[in-house]
mmCIF file of C-alpha atoms in Angstrom:
data_model
loop_
_atom_site.group_PDB
_atom_site.id
_atom_site.type_symbol
_atom_site.label_atom_id
_atom_site.label_comp_id
_atom_site.label_asym_id
_atom_site.label_seq_id
_atom_site.Cartn_x
_atom_site.Cartn_y
_atom_site.Cartn_z
ATOM 1 C CA MET S 1 27.019 63.323 -11.512
ATOM 2 C CA SER S 2 25.675 59.745 -12.291
ATOM 3 C CA ASP S 3 22.801 61.172 -14.329
ATOM 4 C CA ASP S 4 25.255 63.160 -16.506
ATOM 5 C CA LYS S 5 27.129 59.929 -17.158
ATOM 6 C CA LEU S 6 24.012 57.989 -17.790
ATOM 7 C CA LEU S 7 22.284 60.494 -20.227
ATOM 8 C CA PRO S 8 24.481 59.955 -23.280
ATOM 9 C CA LEU S 9 24.324 56.198 -22.813
ATOM 10 C CA ARG S 10 20.506 56.342 -22.694
ATOM 11 C CA GLN S 11 20.418 58.446 -25.696
ATOM 12 C CA LYS S 12 22.547 55.839 -27.437
ATOM 13 C CA ILE S 13 20.148 53.118 -26.338
ATOM 14 C CA ASP S 14 17.206 55.280 -27.588
ATOM 15 C CA ALA S 15 18.773 55.656 -31.065
ATOM 16 C CA ILE S 16 19.553 51.917 -31.102
ATOM 17 C CA ASP S 17 16.077 50.949 -30.236
ATOM 18 C CA ALA S 18 14.796 53.327 -33.018
ATOM 19 C CA GLN S 19 16.915 51.323 -35.484
ATOM 20 C CA ILE S 20 15.671 47.964 -34.125
ATOM 21 C CA LEU S 21 12.108 49.146 -34.398
ATOM 22 C CA ASP S 22 12.634 50.047 -38.032
ATOM 23 C CA LEU S 23 14.274 46.778 -38.832
ATOM 24 C CA LEU S 24 11.616 44.735 -37.093
ATOM 25 C CA ASN S 25 8.904 46.443 -39.172
ATOM 26 C CA GLN S 26 11.025 46.028 -42.370
ATOM 27 C CA ARG S 27 11.100 42.290 -41.555
ATOM 28 C CA ALA S 28 7.326 42.308 -40.852
ATOM 29 C CA ARG S 29 6.729 43.876 -44.380
ATOM 30 C CA VAL S 30 8.770 41.100 -45.900
ATOM 31 C CA ALA S 31 6.959 38.505 -44.001
ATOM 32 C CA GLN S 32 3.767 39.902 -45.328
ATOM 33 C CA GLU S 33 5.052 39.469 -48.841
ATOM 34 C CA VAL S 34 5.980 35.835 -48.012
ATOM 35 C CA GLY S 35 2.407 35.464 -46.734
ATOM 36 C CA HIS S 36 0.923 36.672 -50.073
ATOM 37 C CA VAL S 37 3.110 34.087 -51.916
ATOM 38 C CA LYS S 38 2.161 31.322 -49.548
ATOM 39 C CA ALA S 39 -1.533 32.115 -50.048
ATOM 40 C CA GLU S 40 -1.100 31.878 -53.857
ATOM 41 C CA THR S 41 0.530 28.494 -53.547
ATOM 42 C CA ASN S 42 -1.523 27.316 -50.611
ATOM 43 C CA ALA S 43 1.614 26.743 -48.493
ATOM 44 C CA PRO S 44 1.348 26.394 -44.707
ATOM 45 C CA VAL S 45 1.923 29.413 -42.559
ATOM 46 C CA PHE S 46 3.999 27.685 -39.991
ATOM 47 C CA ARG S 47 7.062 25.891 -41.204
ATOM 48 C CA PRO S 48 8.863 24.336 -38.214
ATOM 49 C CA GLU S 49 12.057 23.384 -40.332
ATOM 50 C CA ARG S 50 12.432 26.949 -41.544
ATOM 51 C CA GLU S 51 12.055 28.466 -38.086
ATOM 52 C CA ALA S 52 14.546 25.826 -36.561
ATOM 53 C CA GLN S 53 17.168 26.836 -39.240
ATOM 54 C CA VAL S 54 16.640 30.489 -38.413
ATOM 55 C CA LEU S 55 17.113 29.867 -34.663
ATOM 56 C CA ARG S 56 20.116 27.673 -35.045
ATOM 57 C CA LYS S 57 21.786 30.324 -37.352
ATOM 58 C CA ALA S 58 20.966 33.164 -34.916
ATOM 59 C CA ALA S 59 22.699 31.170 -32.079
ATOM 60 C CA GLU S 60 25.643 30.295 -34.302
ATOM 61 C CA ARG S 61 26.132 33.914 -35.469
ATOM 62 C CA ASN S 62 25.764 35.561 -32.028
ATOM 63 C CA PRO S 63 28.874 37.234 -30.926
ATOM 64 C CA GLY S 64 27.728 38.000 -27.452
ATOM 65 C CA PRO S 65 27.446 39.290 -24.762
ATOM 66 C CA LEU S 66 23.808 37.993 -25.087
ATOM 67 C CA LEU S 67 23.524 34.261 -24.516
ATOM 68 C CA GLY S 68 22.690 32.268 -27.644
ATOM 69 C CA SER S 69 19.442 30.879 -25.711
ATOM 70 C CA ASP S 70 18.303 34.405 -25.155
ATOM 71 C CA ILE S 71 18.852 35.314 -28.683
ATOM 72 C CA GLN S 72 16.772 32.423 -29.826
ATOM 73 C CA THR S 73 13.918 33.511 -27.517
ATOM 74 C CA ILE S 74 14.050 36.986 -29.069
ATOM 75 C CA PHE S 75 14.012 35.628 -32.530
ATOM 76 C CA ARG S 76 11.310 33.076 -31.846
ATOM 77 C CA GLU S 77 8.936 35.921 -30.712
ATOM 78 C CA VAL S 78 9.882 37.996 -33.720
ATOM 79 C CA MET S 79 8.916 35.108 -36.016
ATOM 80 C CA SER S 80 5.792 34.470 -34.044
ATOM 81 C CA ALA S 81 4.732 38.235 -34.331
ATOM 82 C CA CYS S 82 5.532 38.126 -38.093
ATOM 83 C CA ARG S 83 3.741 34.915 -38.678
ATOM 84 C CA ALA S 84 0.636 36.245 -36.995
ATOM 85 C CA LEU S 85 0.374 38.906 -39.822
ATOM 86 C CA GLU S 86 -0.294 36.089 -42.174
ATOM 87 C CA LYS S 87 -2.560 34.074 -39.702
ATOM 88 C CA ARG S 88 -2.841 33.593 -36.025
ATOM 89 C CA VAL S 89 -2.096 29.770 -35.536
ATOM 90 C CA VAL S 90 -4.466 27.969 -33.240
ATOM 91 C CA VAL S 91 -2.701 25.529 -30.885
ATOM 92 C CA ALA S 92 -4.651 23.132 -28.692
ATOM 93 C CA TYR S 93 -3.090 21.938 -25.419
ATOM 94 C CA LEU S 94 -3.830 20.180 -22.159
ATOM 95 C CA GLY S 95 -5.392 23.000 -19.978
ATOM 96 C CA PRO S 96 -6.593 24.980 -18.225
ATOM 97 C CA GLU S 97 -4.242 28.085 -18.665
ATOM 98 C CA GLY S 98 -1.054 27.956 -16.747
ATOM 99 C CA THR S 99 0.011 24.377 -17.466
ATOM 100 C CA PHE S 100 3.422 23.227 -18.512
ATOM 101 C CA SER S 101 1.671 22.225 -21.836
ATOM 102 C CA GLU S 102 0.805 25.914 -22.409
ATOM 103 C CA GLN S 103 4.426 26.779 -21.513
ATOM 104 C CA ALA S 104 5.567 24.356 -24.213
ATOM 105 C CA VAL S 105 3.118 25.937 -26.737
ATOM 106 C CA TYR S 106 4.970 29.349 -26.336
ATOM 107 C CA GLN S 107 8.309 27.766 -26.360
ATOM 108 C CA GLN S 108 7.544 26.246 -29.729
ATOM 109 C CA PHE S 109 5.300 28.946 -31.393
ATOM 110 C CA GLY S 110 6.017 32.178 -29.512
ATOM 111 C CA HIS S 111 3.215 34.142 -27.945
ATOM 112 C CA ALA S 112 1.510 35.439 -31.028
ATOM 113 C CA VAL S 113 -0.620 32.384 -31.309
ATOM 114 C CA GLU S 114 -4.290 31.570 -30.110
ATOM 115 C CA GLY S 115 -4.060 28.930 -27.430
ATOM 116 C CA LEU S 116 -6.981 26.541 -27.129
ATOM 117 C CA PRO S 117 -6.938 24.775 -23.616
ATOM 118 C CA CYS S 118 -8.455 21.250 -23.603
ATOM 119 C CA VAL S 119 -9.648 19.176 -20.651
ATOM 120 C CA SER S 120 -7.811 15.925 -21.738
ATOM 121 C CA ILE S 121 -5.128 14.740 -24.088
ATOM 122 C CA ASP S 122 -7.821 12.987 -26.077
ATOM 123 C CA GLU S 123 -9.534 16.385 -26.761
ATOM 124 C CA VAL S 124 -6.284 17.910 -28.025
ATOM 125 C CA PHE S 125 -6.003 15.125 -30.559
ATOM 126 C CA ARG S 126 -9.774 15.565 -31.477
ATOM 127 C CA ASP S 127 -9.450 19.345 -31.927
ATOM 128 C CA ALA S 128 -6.292 18.922 -34.186
ATOM 129 C CA GLU S 129 -7.987 16.095 -36.155
ATOM 130 C CA ALA S 130 -11.224 18.125 -36.682
ATOM 131 C CA GLY S 131 -9.344 21.220 -37.745
ATOM 132 C CA THR S 132 -10.617 23.226 -34.703
ATOM 133 C CA ALA S 133 -6.923 23.709 -34.036
ATOM 134 C CA ASP S 134 -4.073 24.018 -36.485
ATOM 135 C CA PHE S 135 -1.822 22.076 -34.100
ATOM 136 C CA GLY S 136 -1.847 20.297 -30.871
ATOM 137 C CA VAL S 137 0.786 19.984 -28.093
ATOM 138 C CA VAL S 138 0.837 16.941 -25.900
ATOM 139 C CA PRO S 139 3.142 15.483 -23.222
ATOM 140 C CA ILE S 140 4.952 12.500 -24.531
ATOM 141 C CA GLU S 141 7.654 11.549 -21.962
ATOM 142 C CA ASN S 142 8.979 12.757 -18.563
ATOM 143 C CA SER S 143 12.593 12.232 -17.475
ATOM 144 C CA SER S 144 11.452 10.916 -14.012
ATOM 145 C CA GLU S 145 8.202 8.989 -14.685
ATOM 146 C CA GLY S 146 8.771 7.870 -18.258
ATOM 147 C CA VAL S 147 6.380 7.954 -21.104
ATOM 148 C CA ILE S 148 2.731 9.287 -21.136
ATOM 149 C CA ASN S 149 0.787 6.188 -22.007
ATOM 150 C CA ARG S 150 -2.268 7.818 -23.169
ATOM 151 C CA THR S 151 -0.387 9.912 -25.749
ATOM 152 C CA LEU S 152 1.497 6.838 -27.093
ATOM 153 C CA ASP S 153 -1.973 5.031 -27.539
ATOM 154 C CA LEU S 154 -3.462 7.926 -29.410
ATOM 155 C CA LEU S 155 -0.280 8.344 -31.624
ATOM 156 C CA LEU S 156 -0.928 4.809 -32.693
ATOM 157 C CA GLN S 157 -4.513 5.532 -33.666
ATOM 158 C CA THR S 158 -4.353 9.011 -35.120
ATOM 159 C CA THR S 159 -4.020 10.237 -38.665
ATOM 160 C CA LEU S 160 -1.896 13.178 -37.388
ATOM 161 C CA ARG S 161 1.731 13.488 -37.684
ATOM 162 C CA ILE S 162 4.446 14.737 -35.286
ATOM 163 C CA SER S 163 5.891 17.925 -36.689
ATOM 164 C CA GLY S 164 7.955 19.078 -33.745
ATOM 165 C CA GLU S 165 9.119 18.449 -30.165
ATOM 166 C CA ILE S 166 9.855 20.665 -27.079
ATOM 167 C CA SER S 167 11.648 19.760 -23.949
ATOM 168 C CA ILE S 168 11.139 21.968 -20.931
ATOM 169 C CA PRO S 169 12.448 21.821 -17.266
ATOM 170 C CA VAL S 170 9.597 21.019 -14.937
ATOM 171 C CA HIS S 171 9.911 22.760 -11.588
ATOM 172 C CA HIS S 172 7.085 21.938 -9.130
ATOM 173 C CA SER S 173 6.051 24.282 -6.212
ATOM 174 C CA LEU S 174 3.717 23.629 -3.297
ATOM 175 C CA MET S 175 1.378 26.548 -3.107
ATOM 176 C CA THR S 176 -1.744 27.658 -1.191
ATOM 177 C CA LYS S 177 -4.068 30.658 -1.101
ATOM 178 C CA VAL S 178 -2.354 32.128 2.012
ATOM 179 C CA GLY S 179 1.176 30.974 1.540
ATOM 180 C CA GLY S 180 1.134 28.354 4.428
ATOM 181 C CA MET S 181 -0.186 24.899 5.282
ATOM 182 C CA GLN S 182 -2.402 25.847 8.258
ATOM 183 C CA GLY S 183 -5.883 24.149 7.745
ATOM 184 C CA VAL S 184 -4.716 22.267 4.611
ATOM 185 C CA THR S 185 -6.269 18.819 4.374
ATOM 186 C CA ARG S 186 -5.692 17.851 0.587
ATOM 187 C CA ILE S 187 -2.753 18.305 -1.682
ATOM 188 C CA CYS S 188 -3.922 18.206 -5.349
ATOM 189 C CA ALA S 189 -1.894 17.848 -8.582
ATOM 190 C CA HIS S 190 -1.729 15.861 -11.748
ATOM 191 C CA SER S 191 -0.872 12.124 -11.106
ATOM 192 C CA GLN S 192 2.517 12.564 -12.771
ATOM 193 C CA ALA S 193 3.352 15.702 -10.519
ATOM 194 C CA LEU S 194 2.382 13.628 -7.367
ATOM 195 C CA ALA S 195 4.691 10.929 -8.388
ATOM 196 C CA GLN S 196 7.607 13.276 -9.262
ATOM 197 C CA CYS S 197 7.302 14.813 -5.821
ATOM 198 C CA ASN S 198 6.488 11.468 -3.959
ATOM 199 C CA ALA S 199 9.753 11.412 -1.808
ATOM 200 C CA TRP S 200 9.492 15.073 -0.809
ATOM 201 C CA LEU S 201 5.784 14.660 0.073
ATOM 202 C CA ASN S 202 6.592 11.620 2.188
ATOM 203 C CA GLN S 203 9.239 13.338 4.080
ATOM 204 C CA ASN S 204 7.284 16.836 4.736
ATOM 205 C CA TYR S 205 3.653 16.087 4.611
ATOM 206 C CA PRO S 206 3.074 12.330 4.892
ATOM 207 C CA GLY S 207 -0.305 12.734 6.810
ATOM 208 C CA ILE S 208 -2.045 14.917 4.269
ATOM 209 C CA GLU S 209 -4.315 13.393 1.673
ATOM 210 C CA ARG S 210 -3.185 13.477 -2.029
ATOM 211 C CA GLN S 211 -5.605 13.837 -4.855
ATOM 212 C CA ALA S 212 -4.893 13.428 -8.414
ATOM 213 C CA VAL S 213 -6.688 15.995 -10.671
ATOM 214 C CA ALA S 214 -6.692 16.625 -14.576
ATOM 215 C CA SER S 215 -3.671 19.014 -14.479
ATOM 216 C CA ASN S 216 -1.606 21.020 -12.138
ATOM 217 C CA ALA S 217 -3.265 24.203 -13.426
ATOM 218 C CA GLU S 218 -6.550 22.629 -12.391
ATOM 219 C CA ALA S 219 -5.033 21.994 -8.916
ATOM 220 C CA ALA S 220 -3.960 25.585 -8.726
ATOM 221 C CA ARG S 221 -7.542 26.775 -9.663
ATOM 222 C CA ILE S 222 -9.062 24.684 -6.991
ATOM 223 C CA ALA S 223 -6.561 25.761 -4.383
ATOM 224 C CA GLY S 224 -7.323 29.426 -5.404
ATOM 225 C CA GLU S 225 -10.956 28.849 -4.243
ATOM 226 C CA ASP S 226 -10.386 26.582 -1.325
ATOM 227 C CA THR S 227 -8.021 27.391 1.473
ATOM 228 C CA THR S 228 -8.084 23.789 2.628
ATOM 229 C CA VAL S 229 -6.311 22.650 -0.580
ATOM 230 C CA ALA S 230 -2.631 23.004 -1.559
ATOM 231 C CA ALA S 231 -1.648 22.646 -5.108
ATOM 232 C CA ILE S 232 1.571 21.328 -6.781
ATOM 233 C CA ALA S 233 2.012 23.512 -9.859
ATOM 234 C CA GLY S 234 4.439 25.703 -11.799
ATOM 235 C CA GLU S 235 4.849 29.333 -10.823
ATOM 236 C CA ILE S 236 2.934 30.640 -13.917
ATOM 237 C CA ALA S 237 -0.193 28.722 -12.675
ATOM 238 C CA GLY S 238 0.228 29.937 -9.187
ATOM 239 C CA GLN S 239 0.469 33.512 -10.294
ATOM 240 C CA LYS S 240 -2.712 33.028 -12.516
ATOM 241 C CA TYR S 241 -4.865 31.815 -9.639
ATOM 242 C CA GLY S 242 -3.524 33.970 -6.966
ATOM 243 C CA LEU S 243 -1.489 31.424 -4.934
ATOM 244 C CA GLN S 244 1.511 31.953 -2.805
ATOM 245 C CA THR S 245 4.414 29.639 -2.697
ATOM 246 C CA VAL S 246 4.946 27.433 0.520
ATOM 247 C CA ASN S 247 7.973 25.559 -0.845
ATOM 248 C CA ALA S 248 9.648 25.794 -4.406
ATOM 249 C CA HIS S 249 11.319 23.114 -6.490
ATOM 250 C CA ILE S 250 9.937 20.147 -4.537
ATOM 251 C CA GLN S 251 10.388 17.711 -7.353
ATOM 252 C CA ASP S 252 12.508 14.710 -6.367
ATOM 253 C CA ASP S 253 14.720 14.984 -9.421
ATOM 254 C CA PRO S 254 16.326 18.602 -9.788
ATOM 255 C CA HIS S 255 16.684 17.841 -13.500
ATOM 256 C CA ASN S 256 13.269 16.914 -14.000
ATOM 257 C CA ARG S 257 12.088 17.589 -17.776
ATOM 258 C CA THR S 258 9.085 16.792 -19.871
ATOM 259 C CA ARG S 259 9.147 16.235 -23.593
ATOM 260 C CA PHE S 260 6.190 17.406 -25.612
ATOM 261 C CA ALA S 261 5.213 16.634 -29.227
ATOM 262 C CA VAL S 262 3.567 18.921 -31.738
ATOM 263 C CA ILE S 263 0.916 17.241 -33.707
ATOM 264 C CA GLY S 264 -1.025 18.158 -36.766
ATOM 265 C CA ARG S 265 -1.406 17.500 -40.475
ATOM 266 C CA LEU S 266 1.803 19.201 -41.580
ATOM 267 C CA GLN S 267 4.540 17.147 -43.247
ATOM 268 C CA THR S 268 7.805 18.779 -42.232
ATOM 269 C CA ALA S 269 10.509 19.182 -44.654
ATOM 270 C CA PRO S 270 14.174 18.421 -43.778
ATOM 271 C CA SER S 271 15.896 21.183 -41.578
ATOM 272 C CA GLY S 272 19.353 19.750 -41.714
ATOM 273 C CA ARG S 273 19.252 18.297 -38.106
ATOM 274 C CA ASP S 274 16.142 16.041 -37.765
ATOM 275 C CA GLN S 275 14.732 12.988 -36.085
ATOM 276 C CA THR S 276 12.035 10.507 -37.238
ATOM 277 C CA SER S 277 9.534 8.734 -35.024
ATOM 278 C CA ILE S 278 7.972 5.256 -35.914
ATOM 279 C CA VAL S 279 5.917 2.524 -34.389
ATOM 280 C CA LEU S 280 6.629 -1.126 -35.120
ATOM 281 C CA SER S 281 5.468 -4.501 -34.098
ATOM 282 C CA VAL S 282 6.716 -7.992 -34.676
ATOM 283 C CA PRO S 283 5.538 -11.533 -34.445
ATOM 284 C CA ASN S 284 6.135 -13.215 -31.150
ATOM 285 C CA LYS S 285 9.207 -15.364 -32.025
ATOM 286 C CA ALA S 286 12.810 -15.543 -30.810
ATOM 287 C CA GLY S 287 15.043 -12.924 -32.486
ATOM 288 C CA ALA S 288 12.186 -11.045 -34.151
ATOM 289 C CA VAL S 289 13.107 -7.626 -32.699
ATOM 290 C CA TYR S 290 16.740 -8.038 -33.392
ATOM 291 C CA ASN S 291 16.095 -9.135 -36.956
ATOM 292 C CA LEU S 292 13.552 -6.253 -37.523
ATOM 293 C CA LEU S 293 16.037 -3.555 -36.487
ATOM 294 C CA ALA S 294 18.942 -4.860 -38.411
ATOM 295 C CA PRO S 295 18.291 -2.443 -41.316
ATOM 296 C CA LEU S 296 19.141 0.469 -39.063
ATOM 297 C CA ALA S 297 22.686 -0.904 -38.354
ATOM 298 C CA ARG S 298 23.043 -1.780 -42.022
ATOM 299 C CA HIS S 299 22.285 1.707 -43.306
ATOM 300 C CA GLY S 300 24.066 3.470 -40.401
ATOM 301 C CA VAL S 301 20.888 5.042 -38.867
ATOM 302 C CA SER S 302 21.078 5.530 -35.066
ATOM 303 C CA MET S 303 18.270 5.141 -32.602
ATOM 304 C CA THR S 304 17.824 7.843 -30.063
ATOM 305 C CA ARG S 305 14.791 6.226 -28.222
ATOM 306 C CA PHE S 306 13.374 2.779 -27.978
ATOM 307 C CA GLU S 307 10.203 2.272 -25.860
ATOM 308 C CA SER S 308 7.903 -0.809 -25.752
ATOM 309 C CA ARG S 309 4.176 -0.664 -25.085
ATOM 310 C CA PRO S 310 1.923 -3.734 -24.656
ATOM 311 C CA ALA S 311 -0.509 -4.203 -27.573
ATOM 312 C CA ARG S 312 -4.092 -4.042 -26.620
ATOM 313 C CA MET S 313 -5.478 -5.719 -29.816
ATOM 314 C CA GLY S 314 -4.191 -7.703 -32.729
ATOM 315 C CA ALA S 315 -1.915 -10.643 -32.952
ATOM 316 C CA TRP S 316 1.197 -9.167 -31.472
ATOM 317 C CA GLU S 317 2.327 -8.558 -27.906
ATOM 318 C CA TYR S 318 4.135 -5.219 -28.106
ATOM 319 C CA TYR S 319 4.313 -2.115 -30.007
ATOM 320 C CA PHE S 320 7.773 -0.466 -30.243
ATOM 321 C CA TYR S 321 8.083 3.316 -30.375
ATOM 322 C CA VAL S 322 11.411 4.275 -31.923
ATOM 323 C CA ASP S 323 13.128 7.647 -32.540
ATOM 324 C CA LEU S 324 15.772 7.760 -35.304
ATOM 325 C CA GLU S 325 18.409 10.356 -36.179
ATOM 326 C CA GLY S 326 17.693 11.802 -39.532
ATOM 327 C CA HIS S 327 14.703 12.806 -41.686
ATOM 328 C CA GLU S 328 12.497 10.295 -43.625
ATOM 329 C CA GLN S 329 13.691 12.005 -46.768
ATOM 330 C CA ASP S 330 17.313 11.380 -46.062
ATOM 331 C CA ASP S 331 18.580 8.624 -48.409
ATOM 332 C CA LYS S 332 19.913 6.365 -45.540
ATOM 333 C CA VAL S 333 16.802 6.760 -43.422
ATOM 334 C CA ALA S 334 14.504 6.231 -46.416
ATOM 335 C CA LYS S 335 16.244 2.996 -47.233
ATOM 336 C CA ALA S 336 16.177 1.686 -43.749
ATOM 337 C CA LEU S 337 12.469 2.611 -43.368
ATOM 338 C CA ALA S 338 11.622 0.776 -46.623
ATOM 339 C CA GLU S 339 13.213 -2.340 -45.153
ATOM 340 C CA LEU S 340 11.577 -1.940 -41.689
ATOM 341 C CA LYS S 341 8.025 -1.534 -43.478
ATOM 342 C CA GLU S 342 8.748 -4.581 -45.433
ATOM 343 C CA ASN S 343 9.617 -6.784 -42.549
ATOM 344 C CA ALA S 344 7.514 -5.542 -39.715
ATOM 345 C CA ALA S 345 4.091 -7.073 -38.749
ATOM 346 C CA PHE S 346 3.058 -3.477 -38.282
ATOM 347 C CA PHE S 347 4.683 -0.206 -39.181
ATOM 348 C CA LYS S 348 3.577 3.456 -38.807
ATOM 349 C CA LEU S 349 5.579 6.498 -39.542
ATOM 350 C CA LEU S 350 4.629 9.148 -36.990
ATOM 351 C CA GLY S 351 6.643 11.894 -38.534
ATOM 352 C CA SER S 352 10.051 13.628 -39.106
ATOM 353 C CA TYR S 353 10.837 16.921 -37.486
ATOM 354 C CA PRO S 354 13.587 19.241 -36.370
ATOM 355 C CA PHE S 355 15.745 17.844 -33.455
ATOM 356 C CA THR S 356 15.953 19.968 -30.306
ATOM 357 C CA VAL S 357 18.298 19.407 -27.501
#
């Protein structure tokens, strides 16, 4: 009886799937035409501002019952597959495979890209600078542990620009080869992950040695080869290296998130909802920072982030990393930036890019 009721519904789904398939290939053919035009004008294959506009519009137009976030995931993969017909974009990230950095790559670019795992954040920058990769994805800030200092230092030195950002929830699991802690003498993870799970580890396994390694995925790889090692990593890394979960969601902050920056040579055009990142420094005198930032208030530009970092060279004590609402080409932002540049002892524009929640 149930099959009799399901059969016409399944036939309806099959007919809809056929329509979707036809429309997807129609879209792909138009994307190929776009690719030919881009090739003639030497335009970049990946345009983050355009893709951000498509994703926002898809969520706004969505009548349900699918969630807007799920619609965006589907559209992101459609755009990724169509983009790959023009060129498969190469994206460097902190490896090995299975890291949250790799997850951030797919969240920004979709899965139709060529991921290039790197052993360090420095190597991600080098590959993007050398052109081995079209873009790099680097961690820039964690909601629990603060900024990633090495990334900030390299942003200060590089000629690359920020062309996008990704924020992903970071859920850590304790995993071993056998799914238990018998015989485990070491718990391995990236130093940030160890810090993010510090209270939980102190309460549950205070006597086991903790060892910082290059990445959580590297910890998972080690644990996959050594039954005396437990790894703190994400579920994707655990699956890749054949681990079983001992305890899930062991991070001290249940809302733990990491923000990643997309770096490359692309100068992103306005998307309609953007932010701009800059680095500033001022002479060491009273009121210098207040006076420097006055143009922002004068031109009605809001700061979304303000981070200080000790200077390692030069005549100033601190660099200030600032995120602003708006694009560098927006009139009020452009005027504020011009005044900042004129008054700052040091000024660097890191890039403007689509704002993401």
